Coordinates of N, CA and C in Angstrom, one line a residue:
M1448 N 0.9 -1.2 0.0 CA 0.0 0.0 0.0 C 0.9 1.2 0.0
G1449 N 0.6 2.2 -0.9 CA 1.4 3.4 -0.9 C 1.2 4.3 0.2
N1450 N 2.0 5.4 0.3 CA 1.8 6.3 1.4 C 0.6 7.1 1.3
P1451 N -0.2 7.4 2.4 CA -1.4 8.1 2.3 C -1.1 9.6 1.9
E1452 N -2.1 10.2 1.3 CA -1.9 11.6 0.9 C -1.7 12.4 2.1
K1453 N -0.7 13.3 2.0 CA -0.4 14.2 3.2 C -1.5 15.1 3.4
S1454 N -1.9 15.3 4.7 CA -3.0 16.1 5.1 C -2.5 17.5 5.5
S1455 N -3.3 18.5 5.3 CA -3.0 19.8 5.9 C -3.4 19.8 7.4
G1456 N -2.9 20.8 8.1 CA -3.2 20.9 9.5 C -4.7 20.9 9.8
K1457 N -5.5 21.5 8.9 CA -6.9 21.6 9.1 C -7.6 20.2 9.0
E1458 N -7.0 19.3 8.2 CA -7.6 18.0 8.0 C -7.2 17.0 9.0
K1459 N -6.3 17.3 9.9 CA -5.9 16.3 10.9 C -7.0 15.8 11.7
G1460 N -7.0 14.5 12.0 CA -8.1 13.9 12.8 C -9.3 13.5 12.0
I1461 N -9.3 13.8 10.7 CA -10.5 13.5 9.9 C -10.3 12.2 9.2
R1462 N -11.3 11.3 9.2 CA -11.3 10.1 8.5 C -11.4 10.3 7.0
R1463 N -10.4 9.9 6.2 CA -10.5 10.2 4.8 C -10.0 8.9 4.0
R1464 N -10.9 8.4 3.1 CA -10.5 7.3 2.2 C -10.1 6.1 3.0
G1465 N -10.8 5.9 4.2 CA -10.6 4.7 5.0 C -9.3 4.8 5.8
I1466 N -8.6 5.9 5.9 CA -7.4 6.1 6.6 C -7.8 6.8 8.0
V1467 N -7.3 6.2 9.1 CA -7.5 6.8 10.4 C -6.2 7.4 10.9
T1468 N -6.1 8.7 11.1 CA -4.9 9.3 11.6 C -4.6 9.0 13.0
V1469 N -3.4 9.2 13.5 CA -3.1 9.0 14.9 C -3.9 9.9 15.7
E1470 N -4.1 11.1 15.3 CA -5.0 12.1 16.1 C -6.4 11.5 16.2
N1471 N -6.9 10.9 15.2 CA -8.3 10.4 15.2 C -8.3 9.2 16.2
Q1472 N -7.3 8.4 16.2 CA -7.3 7.2 17.1 C -7.2 7.7 18.5
K1473 N -6.4 8.7 18.8 CA -6.3 9.2 20.2 C -7.6 9.8 20.6
A1474 N -8.3 10.6 19.7 CA -9.6 11.2 20.1 C -10.6 10.1 20.4
S1475 N -10.6 9.0 19.6 CA -11.5 7.9 19.8 C -11.3 7.3 21.2
L1476 N -10.1 7.1 21.6 CA -9.8 6.5 22.9 C -10.1 7.4 24.1
N1477 N -10.3 8.7 23.8 CA -10.6 9.7 24.8 C -12.1 9.9 25.0
R1478 N -12.9 9.2 24.2 CA -14.4 9.4 24.2 C -15.0 9.0 25.6
F1479 N -14.4 8.0 26.2 CA -14.9 7.5 27.5 C -14.1 8.3 28.6
S1480 N -14.6 9.3 29.1 CA -13.9 10.2 30.1 C -14.9 10.6 31.2
P1481 N -15.1 9.7 32.1 CA -16.1 10.0 33.2 C -15.5 11.2 34.0
R1482 N -16.4 11.8 34.8 CA -16.0 13.0 35.6 C -14.8 12.6 36.5
P1483 N -13.9 13.5 36.8 CA -12.7 13.1 37.7 C -13.2 12.5 39.0
G1484 N -12.5 11.4 39.3 CA -12.8 10.8 40.6 C -13.9 9.8 40.6
A1485 N -14.7 9.7 39.5 CA -15.9 8.9 39.5 C -15.6 7.4 39.6
L1486 N -14.6 7.0 38.8 CA -14.2 5.6 38.8 C -13.6 5.1 40.1
R1487 N -12.8 6.0 40.6 CA -12.1 5.6 41.9 C -13.2 5.6 43.0
S1488 N -14.1 6.5 43.0 CA -15.2 6.5 44.0 C -16.0 5.2 43.9
L1489 N -16.3 4.8 42.7 CA -17.1 3.6 42.5 C -16.3 2.4 43.0
Y1490 N -15.0 2.3 42.8 CA -14.2 1.2 43.3 C -14.3 1.2 44.9
D1491 N -14.1 2.4 45.5 CA -14.1 2.5 46.9 C -15.4 2.0 47.5
S1492 N -16.5 2.3 46.8 CA -17.9 1.9 47.3 C -18.0 0.4 47.2
L1493 N -17.5 -0.2 46.1 CA -17.6 -1.6 45.9 C -16.7 -2.3 46.9
H1494 N -15.6 -1.8 47.2 CA -14.7 -2.4 48.1 C -15.3 -2.4 49.5
D1495 N -15.9 -1.2 49.9 CA -16.5 -1.1 51.2 C -17.6 -2.1 51.3
M1496 N -18.3 -2.4 50.2 CA -19.5 -3.3 50.2 C -19.1 -4.8 50.3
Y1497 N -18.0 -5.2 49.6 CA -17.7 -6.6 49.5 C -16.4 -7.0 50.1
G1498 N -15.5 -6.0 50.3 CA -14.1 -6.3 50.8 C -13.3 -6.9 49.7
A1499 N -12.0 -7.3 50.0 CA -11.1 -7.8 49.1 C -11.5 -9.1 48.5
Q1500 N -11.3 -9.4 47.2 CA -11.7 -10.6 46.6 C -10.5 -11.5 46.2
P1501 N -10.6 -12.8 46.5 CA -9.5 -13.7 46.3 C -9.5 -14.2 44.8
W1502 N -9.1 -13.3 43.9 CA -9.2 -13.6 42.5 C -7.8 -13.5 41.9
W1503 N -7.3 -14.2 41.0 CA -7.9 -15.3 40.2 C -7.5 -16.6 40.9
P1504 N -8.3 -17.5 41.2 CA -7.9 -18.8 41.9 C -7.1 -19.7 40.9
A1505 N -5.8 -19.9 41.2 CA -5.0 -20.7 40.3 C -3.7 -21.1 41.0
D1506 N -3.1 -22.2 40.7 CA -1.8 -22.6 41.3 C -0.6 -22.1 40.5
S1507 N -0.8 -21.6 39.3 CA 0.3 -21.2 38.5 C -0.2 -20.2 37.4
A1508 N 0.8 -19.4 36.9 CA 0.4 -18.5 35.8 C -0.1 -19.2 34.6
F1509 N 0.4 -20.4 34.3 CA -0.1 -21.1 33.1 C -1.5 -21.5 33.3
E1510 N -1.9 -21.9 34.6 CA -3.3 -22.3 34.9 C -4.2 -21.1 34.7
V1511 N -3.7 -19.9 35.0 CA -4.5 -18.7 34.8 C -4.8 -18.5 33.3
A1512 N -3.7 -18.7 32.5 CA -3.8 -18.5 31.0 C -4.8 -19.5 30.4
V1513 N -4.7 -20.7 30.9 CA -5.7 -21.8 30.4 C -7.1 -21.4 30.8
G1514 N -7.3 -21.0 32.1 CA -8.6 -20.6 32.6 C -9.2 -19.4 31.8
A1515 N -8.3 -18.5 31.3 CA -8.8 -17.3 30.6 C -9.4 -17.8 29.2
V1516 N -8.8 -18.8 28.6 CA -9.4 -19.3 27.4 C -10.7 -20.1 27.7
L1517 N -10.7 -21.0 28.7 CA -11.8 -21.8 29.0 C -13.0 -21.0 29.5
T1518 N -12.8 -19.9 30.1 CA -14.0 -19.1 30.7 C -14.8 -18.4 29.6
Q1519 N -14.3 -18.4 28.4 CA -15.1 -17.7 27.3 C -16.5 -18.3 27.2
N1520 N -17.5 -17.4 27.4 CA -18.9 -17.8 27.3 C -19.3 -19.0 28.1
T1521 N -18.8 -19.0 29.4 CA -19.3 -20.1 30.3 C -19.1 -19.6 31.7
A1522 N -19.8 -20.3 32.6 CA -19.6 -20.0 34.1 C -18.3 -20.5 34.6
W1523 N -17.8 -19.8 35.6 CA -16.5 -20.2 36.2 C -16.6 -21.6 36.8
S1524 N -17.7 -22.0 37.3 CA -17.8 -23.4 37.9 C -17.6 -24.4 36.9
N1525 N -17.9 -24.2 35.6 CA -17.6 -25.1 34.5 C -16.1 -25.2 34.2
V1526 N -15.5 -24.0 34.3 CA -14.1 -23.9 34.1 C -13.3 -24.7 35.1
E1527 N -13.7 -24.6 36.4 CA -13.1 -25.3 37.5 C -13.1 -26.8 37.3
K1528 N -14.2 -27.3 36.8 CA -14.3 -28.7 36.5 C -13.4 -29.1 35.4
A1529 N -13.3 -28.3 34.4 CA -12.4 -28.6 33.2 C -10.9 -28.6 33.7
I1530 N -10.6 -27.6 34.5 CA -9.2 -27.5 35.0 C -8.8 -28.7 35.9
D1531 N -9.8 -29.1 36.7 CA -9.6 -30.3 37.6 C -9.3 -31.5 36.7
R1532 N -10.0 -31.7 35.7 CA -9.9 -32.8 34.8 C -8.5 -32.7 34.0
L1533 N -8.1 -31.5 33.7 CA -6.8 -31.4 33.1 C -5.7 -31.8 34.0
K1534 N -5.8 -31.4 35.3 CA -4.9 -31.8 36.3 C -4.8 -33.3 36.5
E1535 N -6.0 -33.9 36.6 CA -6.1 -35.4 36.7 C -5.5 -36.1 35.6
A1536 N -5.6 -35.6 34.4 CA -5.1 -36.2 33.2 C -3.6 -35.8 32.9
D1537 N -3.0 -35.0 33.8 CA -1.7 -34.5 33.7 C -1.5 -33.7 32.4
L1538 N -2.5 -32.9 32.1 CA -2.4 -32.1 30.9 C -2.3 -30.6 31.1
L1539 N -2.0 -30.2 32.4 CA -2.0 -28.8 32.7 C -0.6 -28.3 32.6
S1540 N 0.0 -28.4 31.4 CA 1.3 -27.8 31.2 C 1.5 -27.5 29.7
L1541 N 2.4 -26.6 29.4 CA 2.5 -26.2 28.0 C 2.9 -27.4 27.1
S1542 N 3.8 -28.2 27.5 CA 4.3 -29.3 26.7 C 3.2 -30.4 26.7
A1543 N 2.5 -30.6 27.8 CA 1.4 -31.6 27.8 C 0.3 -31.3 26.8
V1544 N -0.1 -30.0 26.8 CA -1.1 -29.6 25.8 C -0.7 -29.8 24.4
L1545 N 0.6 -29.4 24.1 CA 1.1 -29.5 22.7 C 1.3 -31.0 22.3
D1546 N 1.6 -31.8 23.3 CA 1.8 -33.3 22.9 C 0.5 -34.1 22.9
S1547 N -0.6 -33.5 23.4 CA -1.9 -34.2 23.4 C -2.5 -34.2 22.0
D1548 N -3.4 -35.1 21.7 CA -4.2 -35.1 20.4 C -5.4 -34.3 20.7
H1549 N -6.0 -33.8 19.6 CA -7.2 -32.9 19.8 C -8.3 -33.5 20.5
D1550 N -8.7 -34.7 20.1 CA -9.8 -35.4 20.7 C -9.7 -35.6 22.2
T1551 N -8.5 -35.9 22.7 CA -8.2 -36.1 24.1 C -8.4 -34.8 24.8
L1552 N -7.8 -33.8 24.3 CA -7.8 -32.4 24.9 C -9.2 -31.9 25.0
A1553 N -10.0 -32.1 23.9 CA -11.3 -31.6 23.8 C -12.2 -32.3 24.8
E1554 N -12.1 -33.6 24.9 CA -12.9 -34.4 25.8 C -12.6 -34.0 27.3
T1555 N -11.4 -33.7 27.6 CA -11.0 -33.4 28.9 C -11.6 -32.1 29.4
I1556 N -11.7 -31.1 28.5 CA -12.3 -29.8 28.8 C -13.8 -29.7 28.5
R1557 N -14.4 -30.8 28.2 CA -15.8 -30.8 27.8 C -16.7 -29.9 28.7
S1558 N -16.5 -30.0 30.0 CA -17.4 -29.2 30.9 C -17.4 -27.7 30.7
A1559 N -16.3 -27.2 30.0 CA -16.2 -25.8 29.8 C -17.1 -25.3 28.6
G1560 N -17.7 -26.3 27.9 CA -18.5 -25.9 26.8 C -17.7 -25.5 25.5
Y1561 N -18.3 -25.6 24.4 CA -17.6 -25.3 23.1 C -16.2 -26.0 23.1
F1562 N -16.2 -27.2 23.6 CA -14.9 -27.8 23.9 C -14.0 -28.1 22.7
N1563 N -14.6 -28.3 21.5 CA -13.7 -28.5 20.3 C -13.1 -27.1 19.9
I1564 N -13.9 -26.1 20.0 CA -13.3 -24.7 19.7 C -12.3 -24.3 20.7
K1565 N -12.6 -24.6 22.0 CA -11.7 -24.1 23.0 C -10.4 -25.0 23.0
A1566 N -10.5 -26.2 22.6 CA -9.3 -27.1 22.5 C -8.3 -26.5 21.4
R1567 N -8.9 -26.1 20.3 CA -8.1 -25.4 19.2 C -7.5 -24.1 19.7
R1568 N -8.3 -23.3 20.4 CA -7.8 -22.0 20.9 C -6.7 -22.2 22.0
L1569 N -6.9 -23.2 22.8 CA -5.9 -23.5 23.8 C -4.6 -23.9 23.2
R1570 N -4.7 -24.8 22.1 CA -3.5 -25.2 21.4 C -2.8 -24.0 20.7
N1571 N -3.7 -23.2 20.1 CA -3.1 -22.0 19.4 C -2.3 -21.1 20.4
L1572 N -2.9 -20.9 21.6 CA -2.2 -20.1 22.6 C -0.8 -20.8 23.0
C1573 N -0.9 -22.1 23.2 CA 0.3 -22.9 23.6 C 1.4 -22.9 22.5
D1574 N 0.9 -23.0 21.3 CA 1.9 -22.9 20.1 C 2.6 -21.5 20.2
F1575 N 1.8 -20.4 20.4 CA 2.4 -19.1 20.5 C 3.4 -19.0 21.6
L1576 N 3.0 -19.4 22.8 CA 3.9 -19.3 23.9 C 5.1 -20.1 23.7
A1577 N 5.0 -21.3 23.1 CA 6.2 -22.1 22.8 C 7.2 -21.4 21.9
R1578 N 6.6 -20.6 20.9 CA 7.5 -19.9 20.0 C 8.2 -18.7 20.7
Q1579 N 7.6 -18.3 21.8 CA 8.2 -17.2 22.6 C 9.2 -17.7 23.6
G1580 N 9.4 -19.0 23.6 CA 10.3 -19.6 24.6 C 9.7 -20.1 25.9
G1581 N 8.3 -20.1 25.9 CA 7.6 -20.5 27.1 C 7.0 -19.3 27.8
L1582 N 6.2 -19.5 28.8 CA 5.5 -18.4 29.5 C 6.4 -17.5 30.3
E1583 N 7.4 -18.1 30.9 CA 8.4 -17.3 31.7 C 9.2 -16.4 30.8
S1584 N 9.6 -16.8 29.7 CA 10.3 -16.0 28.7 C 9.4 -14.9 28.2
F1585 N 8.1 -15.3 27.9 CA 7.2 -14.3 27.4 C 6.9 -13.2 28.4
A1586 N 6.9 -13.6 29.7 CA 6.6 -12.6 30.7 C 7.7 -11.5 30.8
R1587 N 8.8 -11.7 30.2 CA 9.9 -10.7 30.3 C 9.8 -9.7 29.2
Q1588 N 8.9 -9.9 28.2 CA 8.7 -8.9 27.1 C 8.0 -7.7 27.6
D1589 N 8.0 -6.6 26.8 CA 7.3 -5.4 27.1 C 5.8 -5.6 27.0
L1590 N 5.1 -4.8 27.8 CA 3.6 -5.0 27.8 C 3.0 -4.8 26.4
E1591 N 3.4 -3.8 25.7 CA 2.9 -3.6 24.3 C 3.1 -4.8 23.4
E1592 N 4.3 -5.3 23.5 CA 4.7 -6.5 22.7 C 3.9 -7.7 23.1
Q1593 N 3.7 -7.9 24.4 CA 2.9 -9.0 24.9 C 1.5 -8.9 24.4
R1594 N 0.9 -7.7 24.5 CA -0.5 -7.6 24.2 C -0.7 -7.8 22.7
E1595 N 0.2 -7.2 21.9 CA 0.1 -7.4 20.4 C 0.2 -8.8 20.0
G1596 N 1.1 -9.5 20.7 CA 1.3 -11.0 20.4 C 0.1 -11.8 20.7
L1597 N -0.5 -11.6 21.9 CA -1.6 -12.3 22.3 C -2.8 -12.1 21.4
L1598 N -3.0 -10.8 21.0 CA -4.1 -10.5 20.1 C -4.0 -11.1 18.7
G1599 N -2.7 -11.5 18.4 CA -2.5 -12.1 17.1 C -2.8 -13.6 17.1
V1600 N -3.1 -14.2 18.3 CA -3.4 -15.6 18.4 C -4.9 -15.8 18.0
N1601 N -5.1 -16.7 17.1 CA -6.5 -17.0 16.7 C -7.3 -17.5 17.9
G1602 N -8.4 -16.8 18.2 CA -9.3 -17.2 19.3 C -9.0 -16.4 20.5
I1603 N -8.0 -15.5 20.5 CA -7.7 -14.7 21.7 C -8.1 -13.3 21.4
G1604 N -9.2 -12.8 22.1 CA -9.7 -11.4 21.9 C -9.2 -10.6 23.0
P1605 N -9.6 -9.3 23.0 CA -9.0 -8.3 24.0 C -9.3 -8.7 25.4
E1606 N -10.5 -9.2 25.7 CA -10.8 -9.6 27.1 C -9.9 -10.8 27.6
T1607 N -9.8 -11.8 26.8 CA -9.0 -12.9 27.1 C -7.5 -12.5 27.3
A1608 N -7.0 -11.7 26.3 CA -5.6 -11.3 26.3 C -5.4 -10.5 27.6
D1609 N -6.3 -9.6 28.0 CA -6.1 -8.8 29.2 C -6.2 -9.6 30.5
D1610 N -7.1 -10.6 30.5 CA -7.1 -11.5 31.6 C -5.7 -12.1 31.8
I1611 N -5.1 -12.6 30.8 CA -3.8 -13.2 30.9 C -2.8 -12.2 31.3
L1612 N -2.8 -11.0 30.7 CA -1.8 -10.0 31.1 C -1.9 -9.6 32.5
L1613 N -3.1 -9.4 33.0 CA -3.3 -8.9 34.4 C -3.1 -9.9 35.4
Y1614 N -3.8 -11.1 35.2 CA -3.8 -12.1 36.3 C -2.6 -13.1 36.2
A1615 N -2.1 -13.4 35.0 CA -1.0 -14.3 34.9 C 0.3 -13.6 34.8
L1616 N 0.4 -12.5 34.1 CA 1.7 -11.8 33.9 C 1.9 -10.6 34.8
Q1617 N 0.9 -10.2 35.6 CA 0.9 -9.1 36.5 C 1.2 -7.8 35.8
Q1618 N 0.6 -7.6 34.7 CA 0.7 -6.3 33.9 C -0.5 -5.4 34.2
P1619 N -0.3 -4.1 34.4 CA -1.4 -3.2 34.7 C -2.3 -2.8 33.5
V1620 N -3.1 -3.8 33.1 CA -4.1 -3.5 32.1 C -5.5 -3.8 32.7
F1621 N -6.5 -3.0 32.3 CA -7.8 -3.1 32.9 C -8.6 -4.0 32.0
V1622 N -9.3 -5.0 32.6 CA -10.1 -5.9 31.9 C -11.5 -5.4 31.8
I1623 N -12.1 -5.4 30.6 CA -13.5 -4.9 30.4 C -14.3 -6.2 30.0
D1624 N -15.4 -6.3 30.6 CA -16.3 -7.4 30.3 C -17.8 -6.9 30.2
A1625 N -18.7 -7.8 30.0 CA -20.1 -7.3 29.9 C -20.6 -6.8 31.2
Y1626 N -20.1 -7.3 32.4 CA -20.5 -6.7 33.7 C -20.0 -5.3 33.8
T1627 N -18.8 -5.0 33.4 CA -18.3 -3.6 33.4 C -19.2 -2.7 32.7
R1628 N -19.5 -3.1 31.5 CA -20.4 -2.2 30.6 C -21.7 -2.0 31.3
R1629 N -22.3 -3.0 31.9 CA -23.6 -2.9 32.5 C -23.5 -1.9 33.7
L1630 N -22.5 -2.0 34.5 CA -22.4 -1.2 35.7 C -22.1 0.3 35.3
L1631 N -21.3 0.5 34.3 CA -21.0 1.8 33.8 C -22.3 2.5 33.3
Q1632 N -23.1 1.8 32.5 CA -24.3 2.3 31.9 C -25.3 2.6 33.0
R1633 N -25.4 1.8 34.0 CA -26.4 2.0 35.1 C -26.0 3.2 36.0
F1634 N -24.7 3.5 36.1 CA -24.3 4.6 36.8 C -24.2 5.9 35.9
E1635 N -24.6 5.7 34.6 CA -24.5 6.7 33.6 C -23.1 7.3 33.5
L1636 N -22.1 6.4 33.6 CA -20.7 6.8 33.3 C -20.3 6.5 31.9
A1637 N -21.1 5.7 31.2 CA -20.9 5.3 29.8 C -22.2 5.3 29.1
Q1638 N -22.2 5.4 27.8 CA -23.4 5.4 27.0 C -23.8 4.1 26.4
G1639 N -22.8 3.2 26.3 CA -23.1 1.9 25.8 C -22.5 1.7 24.4
R1640 N -22.1 2.7 23.8 CA -21.6 2.6 22.4 C -20.0 2.6 22.3
E1641 N -19.4 2.7 23.5 CA -18.0 2.8 23.6 C -17.3 1.4 23.2
S1642 N -16.2 1.4 22.5 CA -15.5 0.2 22.2 C -14.8 -0.4 23.4
Y1643 N -14.3 -1.6 23.3 CA -13.5 -2.2 24.4 C -12.3 -1.3 24.7
E1644 N -11.6 -0.9 23.6 CA -10.4 -0.1 23.8 C -10.6 1.3 24.4
E1645 N -11.8 1.9 24.1 CA -12.1 3.2 24.7 C -12.3 3.0 26.2
L1646 N -13.0 2.0 26.6 CA -13.3 1.8 28.0 C -12.0 1.4 28.8
R1647 N -11.2 0.5 28.2 CA -10.0 0.2 28.9 C -9.1 1.4 29.0
A1648 N -8.9 2.2 28.0 CA -8.1 3.4 28.1 C -8.6 4.3 29.1
G1649 N -9.9 4.5 29.2 CA -10.5 5.4 30.2 C -10.2 5.0 31.6
F1650 N -10.3 3.7 31.9 CA -10.0 3.2 33.3 C -8.5 3.5 33.6
E1651 N -7.7 3.2 32.6 CA -6.3 3.2 32.8 C -5.8 4.7 32.9
R1652 N -6.5 5.6 32.3 CA -6.2 7.1 32.5 C -6.6 7.5 33.9
A1653 N -7.8 7.0 34.3 CA -8.4 7.6 35.5 C -7.8 7.0 36.8
L1654 N -7.2 5.9 36.8 CA -6.7 5.2 38.0 C -5.2 5.1 37.9
E1655 N -4.6 5.0 39.0 CA -3.1 4.7 39.1 C -2.9 3.3 38.5
K1656 N -1.8 3.1 37.8 CA -1.5 1.8 37.2 C -1.0 0.8 38.2
D1657 N -1.9 0.2 38.9 CA -1.6 -0.7 40.0 C -2.3 -2.0 39.7
V1658 N -1.4 -3.1 39.6 CA -1.9 -4.4 39.3 C -3.0 -4.9 40.3
E1659 N -2.7 -4.7 41.6 CA -3.7 -5.2 42.6 C -5.0 -4.5 42.5
L1660 N -4.9 -3.1 42.3 CA -6.1 -2.3 42.2 C -6.9 -2.8 41.0
F1661 N -6.3 -3.0 39.8 CA -7.0 -3.5 38.7 C -7.6 -4.8 38.9
R1662 N -6.9 -5.7 39.5 CA -7.4 -7.1 39.8 C -8.7 -7.0 40.7
Q1663 N -8.5 -6.2 41.8 CA -9.6 -6.1 42.7 C -10.8 -5.5 42.1
Y1664 N -10.6 -4.4 41.3 CA -11.7 -3.7 40.7 C -12.5 -4.6 39.8
H1665 N -11.8 -5.3 38.9 CA -12.5 -6.2 38.0 C -13.3 -7.3 38.8
A1666 N -12.7 -7.9 39.8 CA -13.3 -8.9 40.6 C -14.5 -8.3 41.4
L1667 N -14.4 -7.1 41.9 CA -15.6 -6.5 42.6 C -16.7 -6.2 41.6
I1668 N -16.4 -5.8 40.4 CA -17.5 -5.6 39.4 C -18.2 -6.9 39.1
V1669 N -17.5 -8.0 39.0 CA -18.1 -9.3 38.7 C -19.0 -9.7 39.9
M1670 N -18.5 -9.5 41.1 CA -19.2 -9.8 42.3 C -20.5 -9.0 42.4
H1671 N -20.4 -7.7 42.2 CA -21.6 -6.9 42.3 C -22.7 -7.2 41.2
A1672 N -22.2 -7.5 40.0 CA -23.1 -7.9 38.9 C -23.8 -9.2 39.2
K1673 N -23.1 -10.1 39.8 CA -23.8 -11.4 40.1 C -24.7 -11.3 41.3
E1674 N -24.4 -10.4 42.3 CA -25.1 -10.3 43.5 C -26.4 -9.5 43.3
V1675 N -26.3 -8.3 42.8 CA -27.5 -7.4 42.7 C -27.6 -6.7 41.4
C1676 N -26.5 -6.3 40.7 CA -26.6 -5.6 39.5 C -26.8 -6.6 38.3
R1677 N -27.8 -7.4 38.4 CA -28.1 -8.4 37.4 C -28.7 -7.8 36.2
K1678 N -29.0 -8.7 35.2 CA -29.8 -8.2 34.0 C -31.1 -7.6 34.5
D1679 N -31.7 -8.2 35.4 CA -32.9 -7.7 36.1 C -32.4 -7.1 37.4
P1680 N -32.0 -5.8 37.5 CA -31.4 -5.3 38.7 C -32.2 -5.4 40.0
Q1681 N -31.5 -5.8 41.0 CA -32.1 -6.0 42.4 C -31.8 -4.7 43.2
C1682 N -32.3 -3.6 42.7 CA -31.9 -2.3 43.3 C -32.3 -2.2 44.8
G1683 N -33.4 -2.9 45.1 CA -33.9 -2.8 46.5 C -32.9 -3.4 47.5
R1684 N -32.0 -4.3 47.0 CA -31.0 -4.9 47.9 C -29.6 -4.3 47.7
C1685 N -29.5 -3.2 47.0 CA -28.2 -2.7 46.6 C -27.8 -1.5 47.5
A1686 N -26.7 -1.6 48.2 CA -26.2 -0.5 49.1 C -25.8 0.7 48.3
L1687 N -25.6 0.6 47.0 CA -25.2 1.7 46.2 C -26.3 2.4 45.5
A1688 N -27.5 1.9 45.7 CA -28.7 2.4 44.9 C -28.9 3.9 45.0
S1689 N -28.6 4.5 46.2 CA -28.9 5.9 46.4 C -28.0 6.8 45.5
G1690 N -26.8 6.3 45.2 CA -25.9 7.0 44.3 C -25.9 6.6 42.9
C1691 N -26.9 5.7 42.5 CA -26.9 5.2 41.2 C -28.2 5.7 40.5
P1692 N -28.1 6.3 39.3 CA -29.3 6.8 38.7 C -30.4 5.6 38.4
T1693 N -29.9 4.5 38.1 CA -30.8 3.3 37.9 C -31.5 3.0 39.2
G1694 N -30.8 3.0 40.3 CA -31.3 2.7 41.6 C -32.3 3.7 42.1
R1695 N -32.0 5.0 41.8 CA -32.9 6.1 42.2 C -34.2 6.0 41.4
Y1696 N -34.1 5.7 40.1 CA -35.3 5.6 39.3 C -36.2 4.4 39.8
S1697 N -35.5 3.3 40.2 CA -36.2 2.1 40.7 C -37.0 2.5 41.9
D1698 N -36.4 3.3 42.8 CA -37.1 3.7 44.0 C -38.3 4.6 43.7
R1699 N -38.2 5.4 42.7 CA -39.3 6.3 42.3 C -40.4 5.5 41.8
R1700 N -40.1 4.5 41.0 CA -41.2 3.6 40.5 C -41.9 2.9 41.6
I1701 N -41.1 2.4 42.6 CA -41.7 1.7 43.7 C -42.7 2.5 44.5
F1702 N -42.3 3.8 44.7 CA -43.2 4.7 45.4 C -44.2 5.5 44.6
G1703 N -44.3 5.1 43.3 CA -45.2 5.7 42.4 C -44.9 7.2 42.0
L1704 N -43.6 7.5 42.0 CA -43.2 8.9 41.7 C -42.6 9.0 40.3
G1705 N -42.4 7.9 39.6 CA -41.8 8.0 38.3 C -42.6 7.3 37.2

């Protein structure tokens, strides 16, 4: 592809002929910008409500990486069963996964659902890590290089990549999931149209780059979404309802004011 036509200063940041300038990309990532202190305040409220969370449960960084693949589109209880079976079959190592045949690996992780797809994705991840010299060698790379590499693995999307980076490799990246989007929208901190990268960048701008903070925040969001901020919100049982627009609206409906 040839060099793009040079733009004048007036044209910077404008999408032209399918080309997105650096300025345009930066502006896009800045679209999610909650009021100062809002995201930290939400974290403090969640932490006061639930306390510290013992997440991610695993005996090794490799187990975390495996769990990140297996947890795609399924409940964690199903992942735990699959990981237990991998341990029983002595398949919870990089070399063991690569040496196993597809059918054996897929059957071992059956409880995680989509087991044929996940077996291929798990093998893709292990192939990639083997080319990097193993997980320990990969852990010594720069964050940007790590993330780019993981996102280049077939079947590894942003959420899975960031799970691995944050929980297995102890890198300060914020994980965005459906629960995060739900909570942000109900607190009217996001509109719902923001991309994954916009939301991730917004959290990372607003908070200090602290691995434990990011781990706890993500875990607390998951806890809150499962306990009360469900698809059908249980605002009457939520200690944060008075500070949440969705919770206040729910109260008004209950009392016939809205």
